[in-house]
Coordinates of C-alpha atoms in Angstrom, one line a residue:
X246 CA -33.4 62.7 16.1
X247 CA -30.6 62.7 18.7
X248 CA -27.0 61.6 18.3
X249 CA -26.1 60.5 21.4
X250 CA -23.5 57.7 22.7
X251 CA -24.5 54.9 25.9
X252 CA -22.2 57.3 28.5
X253 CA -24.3 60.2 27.8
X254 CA -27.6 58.1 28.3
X255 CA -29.6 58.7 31.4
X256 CA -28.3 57.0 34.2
X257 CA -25.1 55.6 32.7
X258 CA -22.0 55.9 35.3
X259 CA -19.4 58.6 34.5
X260 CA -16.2 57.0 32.8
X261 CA -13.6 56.0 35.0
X262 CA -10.3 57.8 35.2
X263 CA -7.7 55.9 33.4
X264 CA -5.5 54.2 36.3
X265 CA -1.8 53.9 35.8
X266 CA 0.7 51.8 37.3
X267 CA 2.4 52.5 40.5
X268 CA 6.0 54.2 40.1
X269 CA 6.5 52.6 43.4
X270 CA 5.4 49.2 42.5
X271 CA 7.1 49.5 39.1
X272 CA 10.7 50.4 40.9
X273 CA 10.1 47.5 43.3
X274 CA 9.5 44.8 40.6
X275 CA 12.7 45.8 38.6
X276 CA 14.6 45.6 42.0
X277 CA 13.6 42.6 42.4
X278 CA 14.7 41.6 39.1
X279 CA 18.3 42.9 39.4
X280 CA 18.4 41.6 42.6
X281 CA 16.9 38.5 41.5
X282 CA 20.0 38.0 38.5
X283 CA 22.2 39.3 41.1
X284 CA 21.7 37.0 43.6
X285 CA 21.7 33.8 41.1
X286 CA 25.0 35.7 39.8
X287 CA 26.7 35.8 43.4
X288 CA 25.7 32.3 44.5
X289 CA 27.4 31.2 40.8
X290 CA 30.4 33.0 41.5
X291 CA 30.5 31.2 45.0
X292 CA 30.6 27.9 43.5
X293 CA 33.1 28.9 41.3
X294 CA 35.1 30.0 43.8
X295 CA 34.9 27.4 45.7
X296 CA 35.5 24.8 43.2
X297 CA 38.8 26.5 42.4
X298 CA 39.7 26.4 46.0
X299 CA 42.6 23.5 46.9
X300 CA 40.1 22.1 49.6
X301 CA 36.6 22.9 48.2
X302 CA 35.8 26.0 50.6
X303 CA 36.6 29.6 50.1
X304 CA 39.0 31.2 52.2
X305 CA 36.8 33.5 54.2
X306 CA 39.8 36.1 54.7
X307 CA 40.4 36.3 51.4
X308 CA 39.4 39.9 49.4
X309 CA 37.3 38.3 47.3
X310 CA 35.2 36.3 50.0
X311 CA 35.0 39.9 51.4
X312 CA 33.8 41.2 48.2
X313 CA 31.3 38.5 47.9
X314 CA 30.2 39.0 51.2
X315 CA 29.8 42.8 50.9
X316 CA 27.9 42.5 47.6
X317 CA 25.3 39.5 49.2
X318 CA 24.6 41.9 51.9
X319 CA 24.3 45.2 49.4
X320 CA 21.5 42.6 47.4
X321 CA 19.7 42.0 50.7
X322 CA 19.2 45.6 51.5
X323 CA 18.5 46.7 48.2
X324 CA 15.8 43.3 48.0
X325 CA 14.5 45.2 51.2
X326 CA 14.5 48.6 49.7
X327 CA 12.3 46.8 47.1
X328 CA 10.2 45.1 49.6
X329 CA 9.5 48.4 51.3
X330 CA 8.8 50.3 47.7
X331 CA 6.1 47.4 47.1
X332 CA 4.3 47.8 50.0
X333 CA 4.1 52.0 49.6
X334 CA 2.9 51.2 45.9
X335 CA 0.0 48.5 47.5
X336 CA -1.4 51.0 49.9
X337 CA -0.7 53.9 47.2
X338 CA -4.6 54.6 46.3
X339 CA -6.0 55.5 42.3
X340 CA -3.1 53.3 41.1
X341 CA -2.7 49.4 39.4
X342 CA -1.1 47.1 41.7
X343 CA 0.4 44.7 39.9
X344 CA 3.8 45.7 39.5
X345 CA 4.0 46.8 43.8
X346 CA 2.3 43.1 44.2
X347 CA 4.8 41.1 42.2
X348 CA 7.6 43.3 43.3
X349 CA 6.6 42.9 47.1
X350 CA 6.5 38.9 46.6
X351 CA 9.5 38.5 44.3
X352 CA 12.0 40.7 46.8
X353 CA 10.4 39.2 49.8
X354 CA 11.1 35.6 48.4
X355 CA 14.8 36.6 47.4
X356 CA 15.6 38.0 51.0
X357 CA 13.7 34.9 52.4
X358 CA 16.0 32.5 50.0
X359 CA 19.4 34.4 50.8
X360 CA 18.7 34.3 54.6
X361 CA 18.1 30.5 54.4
X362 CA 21.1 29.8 52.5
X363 CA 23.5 31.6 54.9
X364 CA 21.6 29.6 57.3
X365 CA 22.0 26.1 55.9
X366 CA 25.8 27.3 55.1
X367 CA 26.2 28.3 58.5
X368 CA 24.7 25.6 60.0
X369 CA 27.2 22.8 58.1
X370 CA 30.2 24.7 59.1

């Protein structure tokens, strides 16, 4: 008699290498979730600020409006630094996708959101 297991049987496919995830698409999806608690963090201390102010709108000359300013636009590129990571670990062959796909949609919905509120704010000015 014969010991033998079914992937050594006639016929039988060869075992398939053991994929991993995508450091790409795993980099892009924790962007995206920094930039994610960043942004909700940013837009709070906005309203904040603004409540505090004497007329209910932030002095754009102030320091910290300048701050605020320079850290919404250091979220944006890093959202797109993420966006671009996502879509090298989608095309990035032998690899799991997951983490690239949900990193891809998750920093492309948090530049799309942040562009359409500076819109909207812009536009009721």
């Amino acid at each position: 008699m014969h010991d033998y297991t079914p992937s050594q049987s006639v016929g039988a496919p060869p075992p398939l290498p053991a994929q991993y995830h995508s450091g790409f698409g795993v980099a892009s999806f924790v962007i995206s979730l920094v930039c994610g608690l960043g942004m909700v963090l940013l837009f709070v201390i906005a309203g904040v600020m603004a409540s505090q102010a004497p007329d209910g709108e932030i002095d754009a000359q102030s320091s910290a409006a300048i701050l605020l300013g320079l850290a919404l636009i250091g979220s944006l590129l890093l959202a797109l630094l993420g966006a671009v990571l996502g879509i090298a670990g989608v095309v990035q062959k032998g690899c799991k996708k997951t983490f690239a796909v949900l990193g891809l949609v998750f920093n492309g919905l948090i530049v799309a959101g942040a562009v359409g509120l500076v819109l909207i704010g812009m536009a009721m000015t």
